[in-house]
Amino acid sequence: MLNLLNMLQNRWVKSIMESQRLSKTVGLTMIDIKGKTFKFIDEDRSHELGHLIYDVLDIILKNPYGTLFKFKPVDFLKRKSKSADWHCVRLAVCIGLISTSIGTPVLVRKNVRICEDCHDVMKKISLMELTTQIVTPFFQEYEQFSCKKHMNGAVRSWNDS
């Protein structure tokens, strides 16, 4: 019942947005590598190394350390089965891993909030690759399966393994 109400509420908001010609901000992730900026949107296959990016992402998602993802039935019903697997943050980090040496920090800029599944993947990559990924706007730093959030000059750190 609650799911139905949420679904109806969401449709109502979408219809108001359409009537006022408003739209959601498209998630965009950028990464600078050797002076060149790469931009990614979700499920982006336009990059010249696209096949290699997706191969690296598939290896990461095989997850030899056990699952980090939480099953959420509501989300499962709402979206495509693997849509989070190809979020632009993951694609940008993969091109960063391909293009830099092991242990080099990877700086990724994002214009919207990072989802919980991508947050977990960043922690996993930091453990596997022994590298640091820094994702803004919140400036989250992932290093060896721990996360530090830098917000308004304050640093919060935790190890949620």
mmCIF file of C-alpha atoms in Angstrom:
data_model
loop_
_atom_site.group_PDB
_atom_site.id
_atom_site.type_symbol
_atom_site.label_atom_id
_atom_site.label_comp_id
_atom_site.label_asym_id
_atom_site.label_seq_id
_atom_site.Cartn_x
_atom_site.Cartn_y
_atom_site.Cartn_z
ATOM 1 C CA MET A 1 0.000 0.000 0.000
ATOM 2 C CA LEU A 2 2.766 2.408 0.949
ATOM 3 C CA ASN A 3 4.632 1.553 -2.257
ATOM 4 C CA LEU A 4 1.525 2.366 -4.277
ATOM 5 C CA LEU A 5 1.167 5.742 -2.559
ATOM 6 C CA ASN A 6 4.819 6.543 -3.216
ATOM 7 C CA MET A 7 4.421 5.565 -6.860
ATOM 8 C CA LEU A 8 1.338 7.764 -7.254
ATOM 9 C CA GLN A 9 3.090 10.670 -5.519
ATOM 10 C CA ASN A 10 6.068 10.292 -7.830
ATOM 11 C CA ARG A 11 3.815 10.371 -10.915
ATOM 12 C CA TRP A 12 2.128 13.508 -9.566
ATOM 13 C CA VAL A 13 5.475 15.256 -9.121
ATOM 14 C CA LYS A 14 6.587 14.198 -12.604
ATOM 15 C CA SER A 15 3.404 15.568 -14.178
ATOM 16 C CA ILE A 16 3.881 18.921 -12.420
ATOM 17 C CA MET A 17 7.494 19.048 -13.589
ATOM 18 C CA GLU A 18 6.418 18.321 -17.167
ATOM 19 C CA SER A 19 3.693 20.965 -17.091
ATOM 20 C CA GLN A 20 6.219 23.567 -15.912
ATOM 21 C CA ARG A 21 8.859 22.287 -18.352
ATOM 22 C CA LEU A 22 11.241 21.333 -15.563
ATOM 23 C CA SER A 23 13.567 18.373 -15.676
ATOM 24 C CA LYS A 24 15.874 16.501 -13.344
ATOM 25 C CA THR A 25 19.565 17.300 -13.434
ATOM 26 C CA VAL A 26 21.375 14.739 -15.543
ATOM 27 C CA GLY A 27 24.094 12.967 -13.575
ATOM 28 C CA LEU A 28 27.475 13.817 -15.054
ATOM 29 C CA THR A 29 30.891 12.648 -13.901
ATOM 30 C CA MET A 30 34.189 14.165 -15.009
ATOM 31 C CA ILE A 31 37.759 12.989 -14.598
ATOM 32 C CA ASP A 32 40.992 14.711 -15.627
ATOM 33 C CA ILE A 33 43.739 12.448 -16.941
ATOM 34 C CA LYS A 34 47.032 13.867 -18.186
ATOM 35 C CA GLY A 35 45.474 17.279 -18.835
ATOM 36 C CA LYS A 36 42.458 15.935 -20.717
ATOM 37 C CA THR A 37 38.936 15.982 -19.244
ATOM 38 C CA PHE A 38 36.637 13.024 -19.839
ATOM 39 C CA LYS A 39 32.894 13.293 -19.197
ATOM 40 C CA PHE A 40 30.548 10.383 -18.594
ATOM 41 C CA ILE A 41 26.805 9.958 -18.223
ATOM 42 C CA ASP A 42 25.124 6.763 -17.009
ATOM 43 C CA GLU A 43 25.594 3.815 -19.388
ATOM 44 C CA ASP A 44 27.900 5.934 -21.573
ATOM 45 C CA ARG A 45 29.489 3.904 -24.386
ATOM 46 C CA SER A 46 30.835 6.812 -26.422
ATOM 47 C CA HIS A 47 34.406 6.740 -25.098
ATOM 48 C CA GLU A 48 37.102 5.408 -27.413
ATOM 49 C CA LEU A 49 38.169 2.906 -24.725
ATOM 50 C CA GLY A 50 34.568 1.960 -23.942
ATOM 51 C CA HIS A 51 35.091 -1.778 -24.393
ATOM 52 C CA LEU A 52 38.089 -1.727 -22.038
ATOM 53 C CA ILE A 53 36.227 0.390 -19.449
ATOM 54 C CA TYR A 54 33.344 -2.085 -19.385
ATOM 55 C CA ASP A 55 35.746 -5.053 -19.174
ATOM 56 C CA VAL A 56 37.429 -3.525 -16.102
ATOM 57 C CA LEU A 57 34.038 -2.745 -14.583
ATOM 58 C CA ASP A 58 32.881 -6.342 -15.132
ATOM 59 C CA ILE A 59 35.984 -7.622 -13.314
ATOM 60 C CA ILE A 60 35.332 -5.271 -10.393
ATOM 61 C CA LEU A 61 31.663 -6.243 -10.188
ATOM 62 C CA LYS A 62 32.488 -9.966 -9.959
ATOM 63 C CA ASN A 63 33.413 -9.115 -6.357
ATOM 64 C CA PRO A 64 35.745 -11.755 -4.899
ATOM 65 C CA TYR A 65 35.239 -10.285 -1.412
ATOM 66 C CA GLY A 66 31.548 -11.150 -1.105
ATOM 67 C CA THR A 67 28.639 -8.889 -1.793
ATOM 68 C CA LEU A 68 28.633 -5.281 -0.656
ATOM 69 C CA PHE A 69 25.234 -4.491 -2.100
ATOM 70 C CA LYS A 70 21.978 -4.445 -0.223
ATOM 71 C CA PHE A 71 18.902 -5.926 -1.862
ATOM 72 C CA LYS A 72 16.130 -3.361 -1.943
ATOM 73 C CA PRO A 73 12.884 -4.804 -3.360
ATOM 74 C CA VAL A 74 11.379 -1.375 -4.059
ATOM 75 C CA ASP A 75 14.410 -0.299 -6.069
ATOM 76 C CA PHE A 76 14.477 -3.650 -7.851
ATOM 77 C CA LEU A 77 10.911 -3.134 -9.058
ATOM 78 C CA LYS A 78 11.486 0.494 -10.026
ATOM 79 C CA ARG A 79 14.505 0.246 -12.280
ATOM 80 C CA LYS A 80 16.263 -1.931 -14.769
ATOM 81 C CA SER A 81 17.991 -4.917 -13.258
ATOM 82 C CA LYS A 82 21.590 -3.763 -13.743
ATOM 83 C CA SER A 83 21.267 -0.004 -14.223
ATOM 84 C CA ALA A 84 23.447 0.877 -11.192
ATOM 85 C CA ASP A 85 26.255 -1.256 -12.587
ATOM 86 C CA TRP A 86 26.926 1.327 -15.289
ATOM 87 C CA HIS A 87 26.613 4.575 -13.348
ATOM 88 C CA CYS A 88 28.897 7.301 -14.644
ATOM 89 C CA VAL A 89 30.979 7.384 -11.422
ATOM 90 C CA ARG A 90 32.022 3.779 -11.935
ATOM 91 C CA LEU A 91 32.878 4.407 -15.581
ATOM 92 C CA ALA A 92 35.030 7.423 -14.692
ATOM 93 C CA VAL A 93 36.900 5.537 -11.974
ATOM 94 C CA CYS A 94 37.554 2.658 -14.399
ATOM 95 C CA ILE A 95 39.111 4.986 -16.989
ATOM 96 C CA GLY A 96 41.165 6.467 -14.150
ATOM 97 C CA LEU A 97 42.402 3.016 -13.141
ATOM 98 C CA ILE A 98 43.212 2.138 -16.761
ATOM 99 C CA SER A 99 45.072 5.392 -17.432
ATOM 100 C CA THR A 100 47.151 5.751 -14.245
ATOM 101 C CA SER A 101 49.684 3.618 -12.433
ATOM 102 C CA ILE A 102 48.666 1.488 -9.429
ATOM 103 C CA GLY A 103 48.382 3.503 -6.236
ATOM 104 C CA THR A 104 47.854 6.840 -7.986
ATOM 105 C CA PRO A 105 44.947 8.829 -6.515
ATOM 106 C CA VAL A 106 42.001 9.200 -8.900
ATOM 107 C CA LEU A 107 40.030 12.469 -8.715
ATOM 108 C CA VAL A 108 36.444 12.204 -9.948
ATOM 109 C CA ARG A 109 34.040 15.155 -10.029
ATOM 110 C CA LYS A 110 30.301 14.573 -9.933
ATOM 111 C CA ASN A 111 27.526 17.141 -10.262
ATOM 112 C CA VAL A 112 24.935 15.229 -8.211
ATOM 113 C CA ARG A 113 24.979 13.015 -5.132
ATOM 114 C CA ILE A 114 26.599 9.575 -5.394
ATOM 115 C CA CYS A 115 24.278 6.590 -4.858
ATOM 116 C CA GLU A 116 24.793 4.081 -2.036
ATOM 117 C CA ASP A 117 25.761 1.237 -4.392
ATOM 118 C CA CYS A 118 28.431 3.372 -6.096
ATOM 119 C CA HIS A 119 29.682 4.442 -2.656
ATOM 120 C CA ASP A 120 30.163 0.761 -1.777
ATOM 121 C CA VAL A 121 31.915 0.067 -5.094
ATOM 122 C CA MET A 122 34.359 2.934 -4.467
ATOM 123 C CA LYS A 123 35.296 1.387 -1.114
ATOM 124 C CA LYS A 124 35.758 -1.996 -2.784
ATOM 125 C CA ILE A 125 37.972 -0.567 -5.538
ATOM 126 C CA SER A 126 40.128 1.183 -2.947
ATOM 127 C CA LEU A 127 40.697 -2.189 -1.269
ATOM 128 C CA MET A 128 41.384 -4.087 -4.502
ATOM 129 C CA GLU A 129 43.595 -1.490 -6.184
ATOM 130 C CA LEU A 130 45.197 0.031 -3.060
ATOM 131 C CA THR A 131 44.399 3.438 -4.457
ATOM 132 C CA THR A 132 42.369 6.444 -3.425
ATOM 133 C CA GLN A 133 39.338 7.732 -5.267
ATOM 134 C CA ILE A 134 38.132 11.208 -4.413
ATOM 135 C CA VAL A 135 34.584 12.004 -5.450
ATOM 136 C CA THR A 136 33.167 15.519 -5.145
ATOM 137 C CA PRO A 137 30.915 17.589 -4.423
ATOM 138 C CA PHE A 138 30.995 16.168 -0.889
ATOM 139 C CA PHE A 139 34.696 15.323 -1.341
ATOM 140 C CA GLN A 140 34.590 11.712 -0.287
ATOM 141 C CA GLU A 141 37.950 10.008 -0.045
ATOM 142 C CA TYR A 142 38.117 6.208 -0.267
ATOM 143 C CA GLU A 143 41.262 4.476 0.892
ATOM 144 C CA GLN A 144 41.674 0.799 1.768
ATOM 145 C CA PHE A 145 37.988 0.120 2.388
ATOM 146 C CA SER A 146 37.351 3.159 4.549
ATOM 147 C CA CYS A 147 35.673 6.417 3.674
ATOM 148 C CA LYS A 148 36.378 9.952 4.803
ATOM 149 C CA LYS A 149 33.816 12.678 4.145
ATOM 150 C CA HIS A 150 35.110 16.227 3.982
ATOM 151 C CA MET A 151 32.277 18.727 4.367
ATOM 152 C CA ASN A 152 32.575 22.408 5.323
ATOM 153 C CA GLY A 153 36.137 21.956 6.525
ATOM 154 C CA ALA A 154 35.244 19.089 8.882
ATOM 155 C CA VAL A 155 36.398 15.525 8.311
ATOM 156 C CA ARG A 156 34.314 12.487 9.266
ATOM 157 C CA SER A 157 36.017 9.149 8.950
ATOM 158 C CA TRP A 158 34.754 5.617 9.423
ATOM 159 C CA ASN A 159 35.580 2.099 8.442
ATOM 160 C CA ASP A 160 32.349 0.356 7.490
ATOM 161 C CA SER A 161 33.705 -2.990 6.358
#
